CSV table of N, CA and C in Angstrom, one decimal:
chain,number,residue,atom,x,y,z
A,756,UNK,N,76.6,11.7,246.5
A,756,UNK,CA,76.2,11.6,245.1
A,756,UNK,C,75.6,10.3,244.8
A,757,UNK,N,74.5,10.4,244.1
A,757,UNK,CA,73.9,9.4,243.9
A,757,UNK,C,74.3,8.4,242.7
A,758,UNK,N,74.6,6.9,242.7
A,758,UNK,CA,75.3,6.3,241.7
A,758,UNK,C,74.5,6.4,240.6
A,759,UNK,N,74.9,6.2,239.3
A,759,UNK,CA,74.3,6.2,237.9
A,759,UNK,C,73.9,4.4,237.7
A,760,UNK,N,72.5,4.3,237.1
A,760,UNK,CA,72.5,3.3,236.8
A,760,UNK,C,72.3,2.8,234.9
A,761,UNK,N,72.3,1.9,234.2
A,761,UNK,CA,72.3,2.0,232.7
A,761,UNK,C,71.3,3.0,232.4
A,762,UNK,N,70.2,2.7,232.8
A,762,UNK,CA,68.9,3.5,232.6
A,762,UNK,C,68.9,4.3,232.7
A,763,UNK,N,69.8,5.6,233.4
A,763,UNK,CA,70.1,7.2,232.9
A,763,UNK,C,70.3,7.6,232.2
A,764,UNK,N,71.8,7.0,231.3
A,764,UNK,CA,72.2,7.0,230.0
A,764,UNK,C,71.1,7.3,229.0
A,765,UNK,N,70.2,6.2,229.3
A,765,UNK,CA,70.0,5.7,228.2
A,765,UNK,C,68.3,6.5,228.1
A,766,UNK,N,68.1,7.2,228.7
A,766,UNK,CA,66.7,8.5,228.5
A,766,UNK,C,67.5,9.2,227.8
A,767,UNK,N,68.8,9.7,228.1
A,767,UNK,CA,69.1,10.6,227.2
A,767,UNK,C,69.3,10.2,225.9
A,768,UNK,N,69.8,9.0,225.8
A,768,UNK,CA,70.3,8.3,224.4
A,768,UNK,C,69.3,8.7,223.5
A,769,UNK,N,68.1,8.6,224.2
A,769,UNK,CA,66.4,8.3,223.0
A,769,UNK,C,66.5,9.6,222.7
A,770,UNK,N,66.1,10.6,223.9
A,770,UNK,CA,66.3,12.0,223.7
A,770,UNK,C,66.8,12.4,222.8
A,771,UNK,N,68.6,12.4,222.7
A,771,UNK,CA,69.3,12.9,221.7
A,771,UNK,C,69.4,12.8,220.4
A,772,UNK,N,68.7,11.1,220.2
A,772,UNK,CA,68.5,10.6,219.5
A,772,UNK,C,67.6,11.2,218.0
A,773,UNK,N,66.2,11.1,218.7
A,773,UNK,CA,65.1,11.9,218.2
A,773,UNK,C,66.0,13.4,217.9
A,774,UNK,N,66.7,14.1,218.5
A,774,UNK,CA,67.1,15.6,218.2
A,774,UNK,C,68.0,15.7,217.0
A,775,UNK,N,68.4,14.2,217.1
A,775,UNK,CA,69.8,14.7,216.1
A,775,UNK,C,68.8,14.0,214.5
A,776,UNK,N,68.1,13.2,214.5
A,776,UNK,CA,66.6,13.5,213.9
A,776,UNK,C,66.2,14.4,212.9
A,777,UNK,N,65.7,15.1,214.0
A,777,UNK,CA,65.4,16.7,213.5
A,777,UNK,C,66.0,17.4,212.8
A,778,UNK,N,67.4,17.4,213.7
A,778,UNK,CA,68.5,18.4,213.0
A,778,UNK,C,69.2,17.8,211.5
A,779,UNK,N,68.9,16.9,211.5
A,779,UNK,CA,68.9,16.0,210.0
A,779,UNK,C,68.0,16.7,208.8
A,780,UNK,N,66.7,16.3,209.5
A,780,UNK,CA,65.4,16.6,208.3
A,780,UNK,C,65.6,18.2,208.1
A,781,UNK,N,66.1,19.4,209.1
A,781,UNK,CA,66.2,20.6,209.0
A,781,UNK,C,67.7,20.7,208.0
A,782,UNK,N,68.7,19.9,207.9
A,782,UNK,CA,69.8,20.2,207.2
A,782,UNK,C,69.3,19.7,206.0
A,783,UNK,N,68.2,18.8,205.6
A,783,UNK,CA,68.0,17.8,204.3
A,783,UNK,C,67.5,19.5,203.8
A,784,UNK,N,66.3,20.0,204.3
A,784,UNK,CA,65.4,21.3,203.9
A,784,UNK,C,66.4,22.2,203.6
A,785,UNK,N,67.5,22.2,204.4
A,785,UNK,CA,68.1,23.1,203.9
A,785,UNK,C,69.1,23.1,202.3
A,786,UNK,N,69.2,21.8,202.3
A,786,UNK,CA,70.0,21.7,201.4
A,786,UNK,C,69.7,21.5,200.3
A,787,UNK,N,68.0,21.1,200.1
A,787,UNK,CA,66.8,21.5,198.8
A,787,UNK,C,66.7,23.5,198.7
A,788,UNK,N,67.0,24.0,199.6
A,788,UNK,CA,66.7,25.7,199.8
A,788,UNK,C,68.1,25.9,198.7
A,789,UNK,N,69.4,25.6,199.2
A,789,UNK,CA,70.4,26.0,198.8
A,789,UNK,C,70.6,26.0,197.0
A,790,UNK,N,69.8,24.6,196.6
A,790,UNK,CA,70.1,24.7,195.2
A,790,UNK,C,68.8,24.9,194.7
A,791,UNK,N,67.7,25.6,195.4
A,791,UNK,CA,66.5,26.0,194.3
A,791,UNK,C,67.4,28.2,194.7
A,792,UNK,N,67.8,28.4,195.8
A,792,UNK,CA,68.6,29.7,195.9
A,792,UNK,C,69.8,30.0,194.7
A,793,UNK,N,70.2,29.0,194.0
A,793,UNK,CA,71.1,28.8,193.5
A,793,UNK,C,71.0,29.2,192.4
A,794,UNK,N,69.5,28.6,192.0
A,794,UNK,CA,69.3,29.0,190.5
A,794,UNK,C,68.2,30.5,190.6
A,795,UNK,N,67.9,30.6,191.4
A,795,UNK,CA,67.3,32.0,191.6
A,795,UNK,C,68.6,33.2,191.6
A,796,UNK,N,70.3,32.9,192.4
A,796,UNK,CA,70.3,33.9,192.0
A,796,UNK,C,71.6,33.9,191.0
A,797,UNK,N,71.4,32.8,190.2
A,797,UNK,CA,72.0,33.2,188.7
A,797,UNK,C,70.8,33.7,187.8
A,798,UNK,N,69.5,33.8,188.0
A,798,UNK,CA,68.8,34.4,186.6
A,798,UNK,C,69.1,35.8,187.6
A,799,UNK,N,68.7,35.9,188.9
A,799,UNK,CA,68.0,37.5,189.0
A,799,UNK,C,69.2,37.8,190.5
A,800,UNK,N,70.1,38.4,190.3
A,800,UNK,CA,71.2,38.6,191.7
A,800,UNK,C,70.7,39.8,192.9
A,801,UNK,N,69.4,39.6,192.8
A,801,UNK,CA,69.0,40.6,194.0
A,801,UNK,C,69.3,40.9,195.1
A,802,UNK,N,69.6,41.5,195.8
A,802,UNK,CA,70.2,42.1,197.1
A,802,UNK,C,69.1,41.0,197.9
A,803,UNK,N,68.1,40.9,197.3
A,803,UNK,CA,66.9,40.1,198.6
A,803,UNK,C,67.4,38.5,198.6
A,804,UNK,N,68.3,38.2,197.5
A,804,UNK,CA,68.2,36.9,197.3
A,804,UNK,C,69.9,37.0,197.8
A,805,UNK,N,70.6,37.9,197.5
A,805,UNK,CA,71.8,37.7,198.4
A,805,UNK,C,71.6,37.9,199.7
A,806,UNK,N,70.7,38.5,200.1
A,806,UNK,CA,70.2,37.9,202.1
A,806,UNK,C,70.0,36.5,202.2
A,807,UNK,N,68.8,36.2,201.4
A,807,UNK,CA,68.8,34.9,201.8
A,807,UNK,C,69.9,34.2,201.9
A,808,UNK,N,70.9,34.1,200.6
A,808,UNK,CA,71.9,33.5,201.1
A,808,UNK,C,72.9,33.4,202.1
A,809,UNK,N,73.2,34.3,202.7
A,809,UNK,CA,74.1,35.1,203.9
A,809,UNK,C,73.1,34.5,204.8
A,810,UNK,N,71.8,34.7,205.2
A,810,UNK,CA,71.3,34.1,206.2
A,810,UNK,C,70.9,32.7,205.8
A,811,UNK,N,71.2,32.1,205.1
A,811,UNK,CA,71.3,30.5,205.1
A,811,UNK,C,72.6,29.9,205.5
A,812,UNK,N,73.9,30.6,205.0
A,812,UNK,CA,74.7,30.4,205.0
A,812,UNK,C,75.1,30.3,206.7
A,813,UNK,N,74.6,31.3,207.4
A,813,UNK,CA,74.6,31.1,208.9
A,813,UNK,C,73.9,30.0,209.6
A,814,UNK,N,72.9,29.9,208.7
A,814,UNK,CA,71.8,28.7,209.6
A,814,UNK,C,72.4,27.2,209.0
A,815,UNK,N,73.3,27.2,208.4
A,815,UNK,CA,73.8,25.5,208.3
A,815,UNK,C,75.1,25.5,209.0
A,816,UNK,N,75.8,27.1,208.9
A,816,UNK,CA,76.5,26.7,210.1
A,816,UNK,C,75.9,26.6,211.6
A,817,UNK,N,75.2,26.9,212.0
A,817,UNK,CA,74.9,26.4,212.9
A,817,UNK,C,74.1,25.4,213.2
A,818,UNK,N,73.6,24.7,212.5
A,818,UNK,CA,73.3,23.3,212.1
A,818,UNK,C,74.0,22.4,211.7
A,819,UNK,N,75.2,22.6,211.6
A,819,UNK,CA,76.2,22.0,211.5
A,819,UNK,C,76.5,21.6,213.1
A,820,UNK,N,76.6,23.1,213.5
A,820,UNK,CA,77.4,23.1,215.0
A,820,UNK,C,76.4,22.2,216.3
A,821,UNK,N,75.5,22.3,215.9
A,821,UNK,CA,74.2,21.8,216.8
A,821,UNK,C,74.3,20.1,216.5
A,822,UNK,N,74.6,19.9,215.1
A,822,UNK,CA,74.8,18.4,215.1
A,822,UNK,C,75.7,17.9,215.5
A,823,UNK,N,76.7,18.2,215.1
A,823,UNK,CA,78.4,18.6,216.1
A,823,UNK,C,78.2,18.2,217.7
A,824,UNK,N,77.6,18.8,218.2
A,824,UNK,CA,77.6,18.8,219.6
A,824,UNK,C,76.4,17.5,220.1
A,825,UNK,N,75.2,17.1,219.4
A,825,UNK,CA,74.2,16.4,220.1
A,825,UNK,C,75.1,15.1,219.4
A,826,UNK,N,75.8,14.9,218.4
A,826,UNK,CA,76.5,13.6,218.4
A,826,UNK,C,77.8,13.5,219.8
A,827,UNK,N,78.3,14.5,219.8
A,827,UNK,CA,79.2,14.6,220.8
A,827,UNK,C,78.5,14.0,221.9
A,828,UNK,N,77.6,14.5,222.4
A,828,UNK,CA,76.3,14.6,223.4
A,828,UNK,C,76.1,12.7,223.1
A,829,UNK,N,75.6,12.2,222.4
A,829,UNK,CA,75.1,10.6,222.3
A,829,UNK,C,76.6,9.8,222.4
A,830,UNK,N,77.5,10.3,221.7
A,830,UNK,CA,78.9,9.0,221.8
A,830,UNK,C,79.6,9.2,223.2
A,831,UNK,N,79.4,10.5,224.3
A,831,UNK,CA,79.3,10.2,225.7
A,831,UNK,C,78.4,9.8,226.7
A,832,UNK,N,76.8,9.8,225.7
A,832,UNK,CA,75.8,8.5,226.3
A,832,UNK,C,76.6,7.3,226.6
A,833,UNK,N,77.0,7.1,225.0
A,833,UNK,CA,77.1,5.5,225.0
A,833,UNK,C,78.6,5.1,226.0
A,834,UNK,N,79.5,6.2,226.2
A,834,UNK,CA,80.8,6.3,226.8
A,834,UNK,C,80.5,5.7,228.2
A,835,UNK,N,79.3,6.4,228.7
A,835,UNK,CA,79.2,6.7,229.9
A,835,UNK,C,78.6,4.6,230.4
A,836,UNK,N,77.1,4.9,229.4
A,836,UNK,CA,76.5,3.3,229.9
A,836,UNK,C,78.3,2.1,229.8
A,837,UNK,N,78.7,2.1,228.7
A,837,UNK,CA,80.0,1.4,228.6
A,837,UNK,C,80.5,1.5,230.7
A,838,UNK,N,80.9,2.9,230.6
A,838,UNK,CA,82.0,3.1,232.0
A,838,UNK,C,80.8,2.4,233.0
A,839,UNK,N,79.8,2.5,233.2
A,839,UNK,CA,79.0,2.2,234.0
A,839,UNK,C,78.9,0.3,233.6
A,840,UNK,N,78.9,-0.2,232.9
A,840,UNK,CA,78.9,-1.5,232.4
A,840,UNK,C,80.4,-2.0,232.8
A,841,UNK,N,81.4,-1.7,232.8
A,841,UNK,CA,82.7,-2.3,233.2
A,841,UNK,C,83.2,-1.2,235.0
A,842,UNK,N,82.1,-1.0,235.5
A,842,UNK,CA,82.3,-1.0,236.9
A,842,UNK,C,83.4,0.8,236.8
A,843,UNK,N,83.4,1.5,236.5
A,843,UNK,CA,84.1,2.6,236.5
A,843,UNK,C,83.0,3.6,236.7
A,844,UNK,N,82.4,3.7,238.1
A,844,UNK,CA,81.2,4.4,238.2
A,844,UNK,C,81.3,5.6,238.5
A,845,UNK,N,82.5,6.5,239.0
A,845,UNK,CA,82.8,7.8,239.0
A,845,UNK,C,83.0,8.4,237.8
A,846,UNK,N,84.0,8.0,237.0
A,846,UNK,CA,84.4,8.2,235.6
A,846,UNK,C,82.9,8.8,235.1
A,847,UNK,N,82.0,8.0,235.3
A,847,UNK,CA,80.6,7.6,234.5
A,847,UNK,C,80.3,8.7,234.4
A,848,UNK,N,80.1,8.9,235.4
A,848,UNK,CA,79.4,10.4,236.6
A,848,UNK,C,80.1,11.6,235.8
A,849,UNK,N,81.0,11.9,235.6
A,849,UNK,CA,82.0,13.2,235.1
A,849,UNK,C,81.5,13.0,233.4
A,850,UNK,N,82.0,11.7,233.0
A,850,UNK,CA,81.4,11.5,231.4
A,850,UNK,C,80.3,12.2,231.4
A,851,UNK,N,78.9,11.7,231.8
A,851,UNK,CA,77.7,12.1,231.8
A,851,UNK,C,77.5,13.7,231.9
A,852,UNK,N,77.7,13.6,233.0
A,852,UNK,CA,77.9,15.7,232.8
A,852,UNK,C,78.3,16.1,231.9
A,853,UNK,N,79.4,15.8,231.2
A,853,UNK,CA,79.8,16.3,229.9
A,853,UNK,C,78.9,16.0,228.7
A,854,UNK,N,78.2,15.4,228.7
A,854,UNK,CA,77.1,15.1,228.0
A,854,UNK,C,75.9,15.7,227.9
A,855,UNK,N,75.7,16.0,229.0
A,855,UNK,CA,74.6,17.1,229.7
A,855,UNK,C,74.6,18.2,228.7
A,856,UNK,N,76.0,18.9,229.4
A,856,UNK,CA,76.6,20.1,229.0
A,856,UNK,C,76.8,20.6,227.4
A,857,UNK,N,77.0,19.4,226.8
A,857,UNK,CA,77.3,19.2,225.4
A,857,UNK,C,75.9,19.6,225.1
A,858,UNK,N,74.7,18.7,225.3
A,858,UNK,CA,73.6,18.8,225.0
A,858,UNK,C,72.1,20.0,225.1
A,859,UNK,N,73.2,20.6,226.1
A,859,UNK,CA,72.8,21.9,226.6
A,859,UNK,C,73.0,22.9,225.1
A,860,UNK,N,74.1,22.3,225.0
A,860,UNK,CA,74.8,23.7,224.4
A,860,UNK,C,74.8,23.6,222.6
A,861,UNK,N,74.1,22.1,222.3
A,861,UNK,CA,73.3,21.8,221.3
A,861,UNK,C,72.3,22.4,221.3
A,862,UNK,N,71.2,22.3,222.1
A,862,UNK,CA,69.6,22.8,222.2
A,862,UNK,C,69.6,24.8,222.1
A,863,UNK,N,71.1,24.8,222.9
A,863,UNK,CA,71.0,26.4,222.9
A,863,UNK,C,71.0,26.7,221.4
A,864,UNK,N,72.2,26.2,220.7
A,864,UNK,CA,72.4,26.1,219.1
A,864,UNK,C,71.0,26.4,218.4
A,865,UNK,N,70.4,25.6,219.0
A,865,UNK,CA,69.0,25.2,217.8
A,865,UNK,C,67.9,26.1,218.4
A,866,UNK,N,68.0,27.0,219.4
A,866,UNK,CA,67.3,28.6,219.7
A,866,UNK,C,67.5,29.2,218.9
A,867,UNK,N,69.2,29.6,218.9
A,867,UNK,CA,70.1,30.9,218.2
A,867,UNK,C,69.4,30.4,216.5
A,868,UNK,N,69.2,28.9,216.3
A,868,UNK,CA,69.4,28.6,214.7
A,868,UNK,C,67.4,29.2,214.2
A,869,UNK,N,66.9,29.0,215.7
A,869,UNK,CA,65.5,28.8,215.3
A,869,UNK,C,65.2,31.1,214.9
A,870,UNK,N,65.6,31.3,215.8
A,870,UNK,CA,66.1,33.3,215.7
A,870,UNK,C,66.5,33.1,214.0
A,871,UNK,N,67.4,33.0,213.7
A,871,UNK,CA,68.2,33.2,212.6
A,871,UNK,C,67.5,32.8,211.3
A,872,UNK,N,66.2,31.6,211.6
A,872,UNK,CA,65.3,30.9,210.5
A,872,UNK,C,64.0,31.9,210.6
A,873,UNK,N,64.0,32.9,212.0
A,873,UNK,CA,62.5,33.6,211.9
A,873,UNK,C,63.5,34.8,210.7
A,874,UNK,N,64.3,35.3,210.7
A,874,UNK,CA,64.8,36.4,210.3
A,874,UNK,C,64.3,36.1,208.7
A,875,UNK,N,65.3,35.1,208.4
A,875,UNK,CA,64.9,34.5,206.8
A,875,UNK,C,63.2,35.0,206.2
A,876,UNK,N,62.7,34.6,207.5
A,876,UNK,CA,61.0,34.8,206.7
A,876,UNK,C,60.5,36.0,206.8
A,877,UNK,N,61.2,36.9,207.8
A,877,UNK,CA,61.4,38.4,207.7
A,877,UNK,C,61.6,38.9,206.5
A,878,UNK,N,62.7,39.0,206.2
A,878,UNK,CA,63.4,39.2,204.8
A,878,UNK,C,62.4,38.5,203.8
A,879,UNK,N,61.6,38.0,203.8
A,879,UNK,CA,60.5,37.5,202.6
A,879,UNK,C,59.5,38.5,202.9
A,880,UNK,N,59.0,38.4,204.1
A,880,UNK,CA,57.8,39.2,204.4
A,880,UNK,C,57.9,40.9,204.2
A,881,UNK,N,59.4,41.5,204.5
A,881,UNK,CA,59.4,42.7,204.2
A,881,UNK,C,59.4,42.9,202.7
A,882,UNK,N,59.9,42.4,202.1
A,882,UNK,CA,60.5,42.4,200.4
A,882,UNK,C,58.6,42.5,199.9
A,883,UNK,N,57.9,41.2,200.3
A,883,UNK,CA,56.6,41.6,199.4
A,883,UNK,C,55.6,42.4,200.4
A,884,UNK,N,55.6,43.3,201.6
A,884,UNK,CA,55.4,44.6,201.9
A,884,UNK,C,55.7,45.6,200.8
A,885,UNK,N,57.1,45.7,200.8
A,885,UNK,CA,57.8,46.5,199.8
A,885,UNK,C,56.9,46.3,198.4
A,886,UNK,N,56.8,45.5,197.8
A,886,UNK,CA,56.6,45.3,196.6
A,886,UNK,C,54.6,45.3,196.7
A,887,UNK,N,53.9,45.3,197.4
A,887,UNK,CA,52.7,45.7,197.5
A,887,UNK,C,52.2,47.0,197.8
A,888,UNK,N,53.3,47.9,198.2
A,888,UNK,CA,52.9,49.1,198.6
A,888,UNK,C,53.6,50.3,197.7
A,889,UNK,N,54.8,49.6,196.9
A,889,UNK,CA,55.3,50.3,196.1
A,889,UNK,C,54.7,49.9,194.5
């Protein structure tokens, strides 16, 4: 196995960095959606606007969970450069995989969340089908 040096960490660090980013400005968007949804469905309690909500309600949980995990993912960056900095270079090695893995299973998150955000515009697109043909 090949030893880790600071510099490994620390591509991912930028990486995760910028991701967890994203997953920010997408929770900000979502949380302007939640209270213009809010006042939509106290005038008009439509079945189209209780989807939306049920499918928002899933996409911040899992935006939640995606941020969850890519911070997990960076505070075993920083675990790892540390173990690597006070001479504990196997430790490092296992830390870092877990990091990997974590970040793996963040990016999977933000697939499943990106599916779940095409559906939302579904549910918009069928409703004014409906309402152009009826």
């Amino acid at each position: 196995m090949q030893e880790l040096t600071l510099v490994t960490p620390t591509f991912l660090f930028s990486a995760v960095s910028l991701i967890l980013l994203a997953y920010t400005n997408r929770f900000l968007s979502y949380a302007q959606l939640v209270r213009s949804l809010k006042d939509r469905y106290m005038e008009d309690r439509s079945a189209l606007t209780h989807a939306q909500i049920m499918n928002l309600r899933k996409r911040l949980s899992l935006t939640r969970s995606m941020q969850f995990f890519g911070v997990a993912s960076l505070l075993l960056c920083v675990a790892t450069m540390f173990l690597i900095y006070i001479g504990l270079q196997v430790i490092s090695v296992y830390v870092f995989g877990v990091a990997l893995l974590l970040l793996i299973v963040s990016l999977a998150l933000s697939v499943w969340e990106i599916r779940v955000s095409t559906k939302s515009l579904e549910i918009y697109l069928s409703d004014m089908e409906r309402k152009s043909n009826g």
